[in-house]
Amino acid sequence: MLIIKDIYNLHTYLNAYKDKGYSIGYIPTMGALHDGHGSLIEKSHNDNQKTIVSIFINEKQFNDTKDFEAYPRNKGDDYNFCEKHNIDIIFEPNTEEIYPEEYKSIQNSHFQNILCDQYRPGHFDGVVTVLNRLFSIIESDKVYFGEKDFQQLKIVEKLIKENFPNQKLVPVSTVRSDEGIALSSRNSKLSKQQMKDFILFQKEVIQFIASLDKMLDLIEANKKAEEFIKSYENFDYFEFRNASNLSLEGSLEDARLFYAIHKSGIRLIDNLET
Ligand code: AMP
C-alpha cells in the first residue's frame, strides 16, 4: 500500500495503472474510517483492479470552526484500516496541495435551501469545491459515495453529470450497527449514555415510519412527522422528502425520512427508507 501526499507522485502511479489498462475506483473520505467506508472500498474492489482512498479533512466544508477542530482524527488507525482492506493508494494531501493560491472555489446550485443546505450555509459549496479538485486530480473510472449523506450524493450526481461525464458514480447503501444506527466518524464522540439515548430514539423513529400508510401524501406525512418530533430536542430537520428529487411531492412509498440531530455539540445525520 502506498501513502502519497503530493499530486506529482500520485500521477506517476496513476499513469502507470492507466498505461496498463487498469480500471481505478476512488473513495473520497475525511478519515476516521469505519465499516461504512469499508463497504465503499469493497464495492470498488469488486468493480476495479485498483482502489484509491483519499483522506482530507476539508476545512472549506465546515461552516463552524469548532466543528472542524472537533472532527475525529486517527491517522494510524486509518492506515491500518486501509492496509487491512487492501487499498492500493492512500492519497493524503495537505491543504496547500489541494488549494493552491490561484484555486477558485465553486458554488453548488442544486438542492439548495433545504435539509443540510438550509442549516449549514456554504457547506455544499465546500463539498463541490474539494470534489471538483479531487476528481480532476485523480480522474478515476468510478467514484463511490454513501447513501448515508443522501443530499451530498444527489449534489455529486449533478457535479459529475456537468463536469466529469466519463466518471461513473456508484451509490452504496448505508451501513448500520446492529441497533440500526448509521455508522459515522462522529459517533465516536458520543458518550455511552448519549449513544444509548440515540439508539432508543432510532428505534422509535423506525416504529413511527412503520406505523404510517405508504400511500400517505408527503404533506400529510410531514404533519405527522412534526407531531412525532415535538417530544424530542435539538433537531435541525426531521422530514420526509421524495427520494428522487428531494421535493415534498408524492407519497411515502417514494420517500425517505431525513433528519439532523444535535447531541451536545455533535451533529448527526441519517435518512431512512420508508
Ligand atoms: P466521510 O469520511 O464522512 O466524508 O464519508 C466518506 C464517504 O463514506 C461518503 O461517501 C459517505 O457517504 C460514506 N459513508 C459514511 N458513513 C457511511 C455509512 N455508514 N454507510 C455507507 N457509507 C458511508
PDB file of C-alpha atoms and ligand atoms in Angstrom:
ATOM      1  CA  MET A   1       0.000   0.000   0.000  1.00  0.00           C
ATOM      2  CA  LEU A   2       1.322   3.428  -0.970  1.00  0.00           C
ATOM      3  CA  ILE A   3       0.724   6.557   1.104  1.00  0.00           C
ATOM      4  CA  ILE A   4       1.136   9.505  -1.219  1.00  0.00           C
ATOM      5  CA  LYS A   5       0.985  13.157  -0.188  1.00  0.00           C
ATOM      6  CA  ASP A   6       1.612  15.055  -3.414  1.00  0.00           C
ATOM      7  CA  ILE A   7      -0.025  15.222  -6.826  1.00  0.00           C
ATOM      8  CA  TYR A   8       3.200  14.751  -8.792  1.00  0.00           C
ATOM      9  CA  ASN A   9       3.942  11.350  -7.251  1.00  0.00           C
ATOM     10  CA  LEU A  10       0.292  10.362  -7.344  1.00  0.00           C
ATOM     11  CA  HIS A  11       0.178  10.969 -11.083  1.00  0.00           C
ATOM     12  CA  THR A  12       3.274   8.818 -11.625  1.00  0.00           C
ATOM     13  CA  TYR A  13       1.491   5.806 -10.113  1.00  0.00           C
ATOM     14  CA  LEU A  14      -1.935   6.552 -11.568  1.00  0.00           C
ATOM     15  CA  ASN A  15      -0.452   6.949 -15.055  1.00  0.00           C
ATOM     16  CA  ALA A  16       1.291   3.591 -14.698  1.00  0.00           C
ATOM     17  CA  TYR A  17      -2.058   1.995 -13.766  1.00  0.00           C
ATOM     18  CA  LYS A  18      -3.782   3.690 -16.690  1.00  0.00           C
ATOM     19  CA  ASP A  19      -1.000   2.599 -19.107  1.00  0.00           C
ATOM     20  CA  LYS A  20      -1.634  -0.993 -18.047  1.00  0.00           C
ATOM     21  CA  GLY A  21      -5.339  -0.543 -18.719  1.00  0.00           C
ATOM     22  CA  TYR A  22      -6.345  -0.987 -15.064  1.00  0.00           C
ATOM     23  CA  SER A  23      -9.679   0.465 -14.024  1.00  0.00           C
ATOM     24  CA  ILE A  24      -9.472   2.735 -10.988  1.00  0.00           C
ATOM     25  CA  GLY A  25     -12.071   3.108  -8.250  1.00  0.00           C
ATOM     26  CA  TYR A  26     -11.887   6.101  -5.937  1.00  0.00           C
ATOM     27  CA  ILE A  27     -13.355   6.744  -2.482  1.00  0.00           C
ATOM     28  CA  PRO A  28     -13.061  10.290  -1.090  1.00  0.00           C
ATOM     29  CA  THR A  29     -13.105  10.383   2.741  1.00  0.00           C
ATOM     30  CA  MET A  30     -12.306  12.647   5.665  1.00  0.00           C
ATOM     31  CA  GLY A  31     -10.630   9.804   7.588  1.00  0.00           C
ATOM     32  CA  ALA A  32     -11.649   8.260  10.932  1.00  0.00           C
ATOM     33  CA  LEU A  33     -12.515   5.263   8.800  1.00  0.00           C
ATOM     34  CA  HIS A  34     -15.143   2.698   9.794  1.00  0.00           C
ATOM     35  CA  ASP A  35     -17.081  -0.164   8.208  1.00  0.00           C
ATOM     36  CA  GLY A  36     -19.284   2.304   6.286  1.00  0.00           C
ATOM     37  CA  HIS A  37     -16.175   3.400   4.385  1.00  0.00           C
ATOM     38  CA  GLY A  38     -15.187  -0.287   4.266  1.00  0.00           C
ATOM     39  CA  SER A  39     -18.331  -1.099   2.317  1.00  0.00           C
ATOM     40  CA  LEU A  40     -17.465   1.523  -0.339  1.00  0.00           C
ATOM     41  CA  ILE A  41     -13.955   0.084  -0.548  1.00  0.00           C
ATOM     42  CA  GLU A  42     -15.190  -3.496  -1.002  1.00  0.00           C
ATOM     43  CA  LYS A  43     -17.585  -2.355  -3.725  1.00  0.00           C
ATOM     44  CA  SER A  44     -14.681  -0.700  -5.527  1.00  0.00           C
ATOM     45  CA  HIS A  45     -12.545  -3.863  -5.241  1.00  0.00           C
ATOM     46  CA  ASN A  46     -15.362  -5.810  -6.881  1.00  0.00           C
ATOM     47  CA  ASP A  47     -15.567  -3.355  -9.780  1.00  0.00           C
ATOM     48  CA  ASN A  48     -11.940  -2.298 -10.347  1.00  0.00           C
ATOM     49  CA  GLN A  49      -8.374  -3.525 -10.469  1.00  0.00           C
ATOM     50  CA  LYS A  50      -7.054  -0.626  -8.370  1.00  0.00           C
ATOM     51  CA  THR A  51      -8.662   1.251  -5.491  1.00  0.00           C
ATOM     52  CA  ILE A  52      -7.600   4.604  -4.124  1.00  0.00           C
ATOM     53  CA  VAL A  53      -8.836   6.294  -0.944  1.00  0.00           C
ATOM     54  CA  SER A  54      -8.228   9.948  -0.195  1.00  0.00           C
ATOM     55  CA  ILE A  55      -8.084  11.260   3.355  1.00  0.00           C
ATOM     56  CA  PHE A  56      -8.540  15.008   3.513  1.00  0.00           C
ATOM     57  CA  ILE A  57     -10.453  16.931   6.160  1.00  0.00           C
ATOM     58  CA  ASN A  58     -11.745  19.744   4.017  1.00  0.00           C
ATOM     59  CA  GLU A  59     -11.967  22.880   6.140  1.00  0.00           C
ATOM     60  CA  LYS A  60     -13.943  24.656   3.401  1.00  0.00           C
ATOM     61  CA  GLN A  61     -16.988  22.468   4.031  1.00  0.00           C
ATOM     62  CA  PHE A  62     -17.143  23.209   7.758  1.00  0.00           C
ATOM     63  CA  ASN A  63     -19.264  26.280   8.299  1.00  0.00           C
ATOM     64  CA  ASP A  64     -18.350  26.089  12.004  1.00  0.00           C
ATOM     65  CA  THR A  65     -14.668  26.250  13.095  1.00  0.00           C
ATOM     66  CA  LYS A  66     -15.407  24.388  16.340  1.00  0.00           C
ATOM     67  CA  ASP A  67     -16.925  21.520  14.358  1.00  0.00           C
ATOM     68  CA  PHE A  68     -13.795  21.393  12.172  1.00  0.00           C
ATOM     69  CA  GLU A  69     -11.478  21.351  15.168  1.00  0.00           C
ATOM     70  CA  ALA A  70     -13.534  18.663  16.923  1.00  0.00           C
ATOM     71  CA  TYR A  71     -13.749  16.395  13.841  1.00  0.00           C
ATOM     72  CA  PRO A  72     -12.244  12.973  14.760  1.00  0.00           C
ATOM     73  CA  ARG A  73      -8.720  12.314  13.504  1.00  0.00           C
ATOM     74  CA  ASN A  74      -6.971   8.945  13.851  1.00  0.00           C
ATOM     75  CA  LYS A  75      -4.257   8.663  11.263  1.00  0.00           C
ATOM     76  CA  GLY A  76      -2.552   5.455  12.444  1.00  0.00           C
ATOM     77  CA  ASP A  77      -5.813   3.557  12.662  1.00  0.00           C
ATOM     78  CA  ASP A  78      -6.770   4.761   9.184  1.00  0.00           C
ATOM     79  CA  TYR A  79      -3.548   3.427   7.689  1.00  0.00           C
ATOM     80  CA  ASN A  80      -4.145   0.037   9.361  1.00  0.00           C
ATOM     81  CA  PHE A  81      -7.748   0.027   8.188  1.00  0.00           C
ATOM     82  CA  CYS A  82      -6.715   0.675   4.580  1.00  0.00           C
ATOM     83  CA  GLU A  83      -3.953  -1.937   4.753  1.00  0.00           C
ATOM     84  CA  LYS A  84      -6.482  -4.476   6.015  1.00  0.00           C
ATOM     85  CA  HIS A  85      -8.818  -3.537   3.159  1.00  0.00           C
ATOM     86  CA  ASN A  86      -6.081  -3.953   0.522  1.00  0.00           C
ATOM     87  CA  ILE A  87      -6.091  -0.353  -0.617  1.00  0.00           C
ATOM     88  CA  ASP A  88      -3.564   0.323  -3.364  1.00  0.00           C
ATOM     89  CA  ILE A  89      -3.059   4.032  -2.702  1.00  0.00           C
ATOM     90  CA  ILE A  90      -3.949   6.371   0.146  1.00  0.00           C
ATOM     91  CA  PHE A  91      -3.832   9.939  -1.122  1.00  0.00           C
ATOM     92  CA  GLU A  92      -3.391  12.215   1.878  1.00  0.00           C
ATOM     93  CA  PRO A  93      -2.654  15.712   0.614  1.00  0.00           C
ATOM     94  CA  ASN A  94      -2.207  18.848   2.704  1.00  0.00           C
ATOM     95  CA  THR A  95      -4.296  21.976   2.220  1.00  0.00           C
ATOM     96  CA  GLU A  96      -1.696  23.747   0.026  1.00  0.00           C
ATOM     97  CA  GLU A  97      -1.661  20.794  -2.366  1.00  0.00           C
ATOM     98  CA  ILE A  98      -5.439  20.845  -2.765  1.00  0.00           C
ATOM     99  CA  TYR A  99      -5.906  24.605  -2.733  1.00  0.00           C
ATOM    100  CA  PRO A 100      -3.006  26.409  -4.415  1.00  0.00           C
ATOM    101  CA  GLU A 101      -3.321  30.189  -4.126  1.00  0.00           C
ATOM    102  CA  GLU A 102      -4.903  30.595  -7.535  1.00  0.00           C
ATOM    103  CA  TYR A 103      -7.527  27.901  -6.926  1.00  0.00           C
ATOM    104  CA  LYS A 104     -11.060  29.283  -7.057  1.00  0.00           C
ATOM    105  CA  SER A 105     -13.951  27.900  -5.021  1.00  0.00           C
ATOM    106  CA  ILE A 106     -17.027  26.816  -6.918  1.00  0.00           C
ATOM    107  CA  GLN A 107     -20.634  27.083  -5.847  1.00  0.00           C
ATOM    108  CA  ASN A 108     -23.281  24.438  -5.603  1.00  0.00           C
ATOM    109  CA  SER A 109     -26.509  25.337  -7.368  1.00  0.00           C
ATOM    110  CA  HIS A 110     -28.566  22.191  -6.696  1.00  0.00           C
ATOM    111  CA  PHE A 111     -30.945  21.119  -3.923  1.00  0.00           C
ATOM    112  CA  GLN A 112     -30.424  24.465  -2.224  1.00  0.00           C
ATOM    113  CA  ASN A 113     -32.082  25.879   0.915  1.00  0.00           C
ATOM    114  CA  ILE A 114     -33.378  22.511   2.091  1.00  0.00           C
ATOM    115  CA  LEU A 115     -32.134  19.894   4.587  1.00  0.00           C
ATOM    116  CA  CYS A 116     -28.402  20.338   5.349  1.00  0.00           C
ATOM    117  CA  ASP A 117     -28.015  23.250   2.934  1.00  0.00           C
ATOM    118  CA  GLN A 118     -30.520  25.242   4.942  1.00  0.00           C
ATOM    119  CA  TYR A 119     -28.739  24.628   8.241  1.00  0.00           C
ATOM    120  CA  ARG A 120     -25.109  24.580   7.095  1.00  0.00           C
ATOM    121  CA  PRO A 121     -24.828  27.538   4.707  1.00  0.00           C
ATOM    122  CA  GLY A 122     -21.820  27.156   2.422  1.00  0.00           C
ATOM    123  CA  HIS A 123     -21.273  23.506   3.360  1.00  0.00           C
ATOM    124  CA  PHE A 124     -22.069  22.118  -0.088  1.00  0.00           C
ATOM    125  CA  ASP A 125     -20.027  24.859  -1.790  1.00  0.00           C
ATOM    126  CA  GLY A 126     -17.083  23.444   0.165  1.00  0.00           C
ATOM    127  CA  VAL A 127     -18.031  19.894  -0.791  1.00  0.00           C
ATOM    128  CA  VAL A 128     -18.276  20.561  -4.543  1.00  0.00           C
ATOM    129  CA  THR A 129     -15.108  22.678  -4.458  1.00  0.00           C
ATOM    130  CA  VAL A 130     -13.000  19.904  -2.946  1.00  0.00           C
ATOM    131  CA  LEU A 131     -14.575  17.152  -5.045  1.00  0.00           C
ATOM    132  CA  ASN A 132     -14.155  19.135  -8.238  1.00  0.00           C
ATOM    133  CA  ARG A 133     -10.459  19.392  -7.399  1.00  0.00           C
ATOM    134  CA  LEU A 134     -10.024  15.771  -6.287  1.00  0.00           C
ATOM    135  CA  PHE A 135     -11.906  14.350  -9.283  1.00  0.00           C
ATOM    136  CA  SER A 136      -9.750  16.434 -11.656  1.00  0.00           C
ATOM    137  CA  ILE A 137      -6.564  15.209  -9.982  1.00  0.00           C
ATOM    138  CA  ILE A 138      -7.469  11.520  -9.820  1.00  0.00           C
ATOM    139  CA  GLU A 139      -9.581  11.028 -12.950  1.00  0.00           C
ATOM    140  CA  SER A 140     -10.813   7.624 -11.787  1.00  0.00           C
ATOM    141  CA  ASP A 141     -13.223   5.461 -13.735  1.00  0.00           C
ATOM    142  CA  LYS A 142     -15.631   5.180 -10.836  1.00  0.00           C
ATOM    143  CA  VAL A 143     -16.281   7.056  -7.588  1.00  0.00           C
ATOM    144  CA  TYR A 144     -18.101   5.608  -4.576  1.00  0.00           C
ATOM    145  CA  PHE A 145     -20.415   7.583  -2.298  1.00  0.00           C
ATOM    146  CA  GLY A 146     -22.612   6.533   0.605  1.00  0.00           C
ATOM    147  CA  GLU A 147     -26.369   6.991   0.752  1.00  0.00           C
ATOM    148  CA  LYS A 148     -25.791   7.994   4.371  1.00  0.00           C
ATOM    149  CA  ASP A 149     -25.110  11.517   3.032  1.00  0.00           C
ATOM    150  CA  PHE A 150     -28.045  11.475   0.647  1.00  0.00           C
ATOM    151  CA  GLN A 151     -28.230  15.164  -0.256  1.00  0.00           C
ATOM    152  CA  GLN A 152     -24.477  15.122  -0.891  1.00  0.00           C
ATOM    153  CA  LEU A 153     -24.940  12.084  -3.142  1.00  0.00           C
ATOM    154  CA  LYS A 154     -27.578  13.944  -5.169  1.00  0.00           C
ATOM    155  CA  ILE A 155     -25.376  17.021  -5.499  1.00  0.00           C
ATOM    156  CA  VAL A 156     -22.374  14.902  -6.533  1.00  0.00           C
ATOM    157  CA  GLU A 157     -24.573  13.259  -9.167  1.00  0.00           C
ATOM    158  CA  LYS A 158     -25.149  16.719 -10.687  1.00  0.00           C
ATOM    159  CA  LEU A 159     -21.468  17.693 -10.408  1.00  0.00           C
ATOM    160  CA  ILE A 160     -20.416  14.537 -12.246  1.00  0.00           C
ATOM    161  CA  LYS A 161     -23.030  14.963 -14.933  1.00  0.00           C
ATOM    162  CA  GLU A 162     -21.906  18.542 -15.560  1.00  0.00           C
ATOM    163  CA  ASN A 163     -18.117  18.334 -15.158  1.00  0.00           C
ATOM    164  CA  PHE A 164     -16.984  14.688 -15.221  1.00  0.00           C
ATOM    165  CA  PRO A 165     -19.184  12.784 -17.689  1.00  0.00           C
ATOM    166  CA  ASN A 166     -16.616   9.969 -18.061  1.00  0.00           C
ATOM    167  CA  GLN A 167     -16.628   9.147 -14.372  1.00  0.00           C
ATOM    168  CA  LYS A 168     -19.302   6.793 -13.069  1.00  0.00           C
ATOM    169  CA  LEU A 169     -20.947   7.465  -9.714  1.00  0.00           C
ATOM    170  CA  VAL A 170     -21.699   4.361  -7.642  1.00  0.00           C
ATOM    171  CA  PRO A 171     -24.069   4.865  -4.674  1.00  0.00           C
ATOM    172  CA  VAL A 172     -23.640   2.500  -1.725  1.00  0.00           C
ATOM    173  CA  SER A 173     -26.291   1.650   0.906  1.00  0.00           C
ATOM    174  CA  THR A 174     -25.819   2.873   4.448  1.00  0.00           C
ATOM    175  CA  VAL A 175     -24.003   0.503   6.785  1.00  0.00           C
ATOM    176  CA  ARG A 176     -25.614   0.339  10.230  1.00  0.00           C
ATOM    177  CA  SER A 177     -24.778  -1.018  13.669  1.00  0.00           C
ATOM    178  CA  ASP A 178     -26.810  -3.997  14.916  1.00  0.00           C
ATOM    179  CA  GLU A 179     -29.020  -1.481  16.734  1.00  0.00           C
ATOM    180  CA  GLY A 180     -29.802   0.369  13.497  1.00  0.00           C
ATOM    181  CA  ILE A 181     -27.572   3.424  13.926  1.00  0.00           C
ATOM    182  CA  ALA A 182     -25.808   4.604  10.755  1.00  0.00           C
ATOM    183  CA  LEU A 183     -22.062   4.203  11.219  1.00  0.00           C
ATOM    184  CA  SER A 184     -20.403   7.622  11.301  1.00  0.00           C
ATOM    185  CA  SER A 185     -16.992   9.009  12.238  1.00  0.00           C
ATOM    186  CA  ARG A 186     -18.830  11.380  14.565  1.00  0.00           C
ATOM    187  CA  ASN A 187     -20.394   8.531  16.597  1.00  0.00           C
ATOM    188  CA  SER A 188     -17.055   8.092  18.399  1.00  0.00           C
ATOM    189  CA  LYS A 189     -17.666  11.467  20.051  1.00  0.00           C
ATOM    190  CA  LEU A 190     -20.870  10.302  21.797  1.00  0.00           C
ATOM    191  CA  SER A 191     -20.778   9.239  25.437  1.00  0.00           C
ATOM    192  CA  LYS A 192     -22.204   5.815  26.364  1.00  0.00           C
ATOM    193  CA  GLN A 193     -25.387   7.424  27.648  1.00  0.00           C
ATOM    194  CA  GLN A 194     -25.778   9.599  24.549  1.00  0.00           C
ATOM    195  CA  MET A 195     -25.372   6.522  22.356  1.00  0.00           C
ATOM    196  CA  LYS A 196     -27.992   4.661  24.422  1.00  0.00           C
ATOM    197  CA  ASP A 197     -30.443   7.559  24.025  1.00  0.00           C
ATOM    198  CA  PHE A 198     -29.685   7.755  20.326  1.00  0.00           C
ATOM    199  CA  ILE A 199     -30.350   4.026  19.826  1.00  0.00           C
ATOM    200  CA  LEU A 200     -33.668   4.347  21.626  1.00  0.00           C
ATOM    201  CA  PHE A 201     -34.593   7.356  19.518  1.00  0.00           C
ATOM    202  CA  GLN A 202     -33.699   5.497  16.320  1.00  0.00           C
ATOM    203  CA  LYS A 203     -35.893   2.539  17.332  1.00  0.00           C
ATOM    204  CA  GLU A 204     -38.801   4.899  17.923  1.00  0.00           C
ATOM    205  CA  VAL A 205     -38.251   6.563  14.561  1.00  0.00           C
ATOM    206  CA  ILE A 206     -38.292   3.173  12.812  1.00  0.00           C
ATOM    207  CA  GLN A 207     -41.546   2.262  14.594  1.00  0.00           C
ATOM    208  CA  PHE A 208     -43.009   5.635  13.672  1.00  0.00           C
ATOM    209  CA  ILE A 209     -42.216   5.106   9.972  1.00  0.00           C
ATOM    210  CA  ALA A 210     -43.653   1.572  10.074  1.00  0.00           C
ATOM    211  CA  SER A 211     -46.891   2.894  11.578  1.00  0.00           C
ATOM    212  CA  LEU A 212     -47.638   5.098   8.539  1.00  0.00           C
ATOM    213  CA  ASP A 213     -49.627   4.169   5.450  1.00  0.00           C
ATOM    214  CA  LYS A 214     -47.254   4.062   2.428  1.00  0.00           C
ATOM    215  CA  MET A 215     -49.845   5.780   0.241  1.00  0.00           C
ATOM    216  CA  LEU A 216     -49.904   8.826   2.508  1.00  0.00           C
ATOM    217  CA  ASP A 217     -49.225  12.126   0.745  1.00  0.00           C
ATOM    218  CA  LEU A 218     -45.904  13.736   1.857  1.00  0.00           C
ATOM    219  CA  ILE A 219     -47.629  16.877   3.126  1.00  0.00           C
ATOM    220  CA  GLU A 220     -49.797  14.738   5.433  1.00  0.00           C
ATOM    221  CA  ALA A 221     -46.848  12.510   6.387  1.00  0.00           C
ATOM    222  CA  ASN A 222     -44.820  15.577   7.364  1.00  0.00           C
ATOM    223  CA  LYS A 223     -47.618  16.819   9.627  1.00  0.00           C
ATOM    224  CA  LYS A 224     -47.308  13.516  11.465  1.00  0.00           C
ATOM    225  CA  ALA A 225     -43.501  13.798  11.485  1.00  0.00           C
ATOM    226  CA  GLU A 226     -43.781  17.250  13.049  1.00  0.00           C
ATOM    227  CA  GLU A 227     -46.076  15.844  15.714  1.00  0.00           C
ATOM    228  CA  PHE A 228     -43.732  12.898  16.407  1.00  0.00           C
ATOM    229  CA  ILE A 229     -40.630  15.047  16.789  1.00  0.00           C
ATOM    230  CA  LYS A 230     -42.229  17.517  19.220  1.00  0.00           C
ATOM    231  CA  SER A 231     -41.176  15.409  22.201  1.00  0.00           C
ATOM    232  CA  TYR A 232     -37.505  15.368  21.138  1.00  0.00           C
ATOM    233  CA  GLU A 233     -34.979  18.189  21.320  1.00  0.00           C
ATOM    234  CA  ASN A 234     -32.343  19.784  19.140  1.00  0.00           C
ATOM    235  CA  PHE A 235     -33.306  18.969  15.617  1.00  0.00           C
ATOM    236  CA  ASP A 236     -32.316  20.899  12.525  1.00  0.00           C
ATOM    237  CA  TYR A 237     -34.825  18.970  10.453  1.00  0.00           C
ATOM    238  CA  PHE A 238     -36.921  15.815  10.578  1.00  0.00           C
ATOM    239  CA  GLU A 239     -38.975  15.362   7.427  1.00  0.00           C
ATOM    240  CA  PHE A 240     -39.965  13.089   4.593  1.00  0.00           C
ATOM    241  CA  ARG A 241     -38.830  14.026   1.103  1.00  0.00           C
ATOM    242  CA  ASN A 242     -39.138  12.422  -2.283  1.00  0.00           C
ATOM    243  CA  ALA A 243     -36.038  10.235  -2.730  1.00  0.00           C
ATOM    244  CA  SER A 244     -35.557  11.007  -6.417  1.00  0.00           C
ATOM    245  CA  ASN A 245     -35.700  14.823  -6.369  1.00  0.00           C
ATOM    246  CA  LEU A 246     -35.810  15.727  -2.644  1.00  0.00           C
ATOM    247  CA  SER A 247     -39.091  17.595  -3.175  1.00  0.00           C
ATOM    248  CA  LEU A 248     -42.136  17.423  -0.923  1.00  0.00           C
ATOM    249  CA  GLU A 249     -44.207  15.906  -3.725  1.00  0.00           C
ATOM    250  CA  GLY A 250     -45.533  12.374  -3.984  1.00  0.00           C
ATOM    251  CA  SER A 251     -46.362   9.748  -1.411  1.00  0.00           C
ATOM    252  CA  LEU A 252     -44.469   7.996   1.332  1.00  0.00           C
ATOM    253  CA  GLU A 253     -43.636   4.984  -0.792  1.00  0.00           C
ATOM    254  CA  ASP A 254     -41.265   7.122  -2.902  1.00  0.00           C
ATOM    255  CA  ALA A 255     -39.792   8.953   0.074  1.00  0.00           C
ATOM    256  CA  ARG A 256     -37.116   8.785   2.709  1.00  0.00           C
ATOM    257  CA  LEU A 257     -37.141  10.285   6.175  1.00  0.00           C
ATOM    258  CA  PHE A 258     -34.278  12.762   6.621  1.00  0.00           C
ATOM    259  CA  TYR A 259     -33.047  14.063   9.949  1.00  0.00           C
ATOM    260  CA  ALA A 260     -30.215  16.038  11.525  1.00  0.00           C
ATOM    261  CA  ILE A 261     -29.914  15.937  15.303  1.00  0.00           C
ATOM    262  CA  HIS A 262     -27.536  17.705  17.703  1.00  0.00           C
ATOM    263  CA  LYS A 263     -26.218  15.849  20.738  1.00  0.00           C
ATOM    264  CA  SER A 264     -24.077  18.085  22.968  1.00  0.00           C
ATOM    265  CA  GLY A 265     -22.397  19.827  20.084  1.00  0.00           C
ATOM    266  CA  ILE A 266     -22.197  16.758  17.825  1.00  0.00           C
ATOM    267  CA  ARG A 267     -24.316  16.895  14.693  1.00  0.00           C
ATOM    268  CA  LEU A 268     -25.571  13.555  13.369  1.00  0.00           C
ATOM    269  CA  ILE A 269     -27.499  12.947  10.157  1.00  0.00           C
ATOM    270  CA  ASP A 270     -29.335   9.967   8.736  1.00  0.00           C
ATOM    271  CA  ASN A 271     -32.001   9.101   6.207  1.00  0.00           C
ATOM    272  CA  LEU A 272     -34.262   6.078   6.326  1.00  0.00           C
ATOM    273  CA  GLU A 273     -36.233   4.228   3.685  1.00  0.00           C
ATOM    274  CA  THR A 274     -39.973   4.182   4.296  1.00  0.00           C
TER     275      THR A 274
HETATM  276  P1  AMP B   1     -16.841  10.967   5.226  1.00  0.00           P
HETATM  277  O1  AMP B   1     -15.486  10.437   5.574  1.00  0.00           O
HETATM  278  O2  AMP B   1     -17.774  11.058   6.373  1.00  0.00           O
HETATM  279  O3  AMP B   1     -16.760  12.234   4.401  1.00  0.00           O
HETATM  280  O4  AMP B   1     -17.511   9.879   4.270  1.00  0.00           O
HETATM  281  C1  AMP B   1     -16.872   9.404   3.107  1.00  0.00           C
HETATM  282  C2  AMP B   1     -17.839   8.581   2.328  1.00  0.00           C
HETATM  283  O5  AMP B   1     -18.277   7.471   3.111  1.00  0.00           O
HETATM  284  C3  AMP B   1     -19.112   9.357   1.931  1.00  0.00           C
HETATM  285  O6  AMP B   1     -19.468   8.990   0.607  1.00  0.00           O
HETATM  286  C4  AMP B   1     -20.125   8.866   2.934  1.00  0.00           C
HETATM  287  O7  AMP B   1     -21.466   8.957   2.473  1.00  0.00           O
HETATM  288  C5  AMP B   1     -19.693   7.422   3.108  1.00  0.00           C
HETATM  289  N1  AMP B   1     -20.203   6.886   4.377  1.00  0.00           N
HETATM  290  C6  AMP B   1     -20.065   7.405   5.611  1.00  0.00           C
HETATM  291  N2  AMP B   1     -20.718   6.653   6.527  1.00  0.00           N
HETATM  292  C7  AMP B   1     -21.295   5.645   5.841  1.00  0.00           C
HETATM  293  C8  AMP B   1     -22.121   4.526   6.206  1.00  0.00           C
HETATM  294  N3  AMP B   1     -22.495   4.304   7.472  1.00  0.00           N
HETATM  295  N4  AMP B   1     -22.533   3.694   5.225  1.00  0.00           N
HETATM  296  C9  AMP B   1     -22.179   3.889   3.927  1.00  0.00           C
HETATM  297  N5  AMP B   1     -21.390   4.923   3.523  1.00  0.00           N
HETATM  298  C10 AMP B   1     -20.966   5.784   4.464  1.00  0.00           C
END
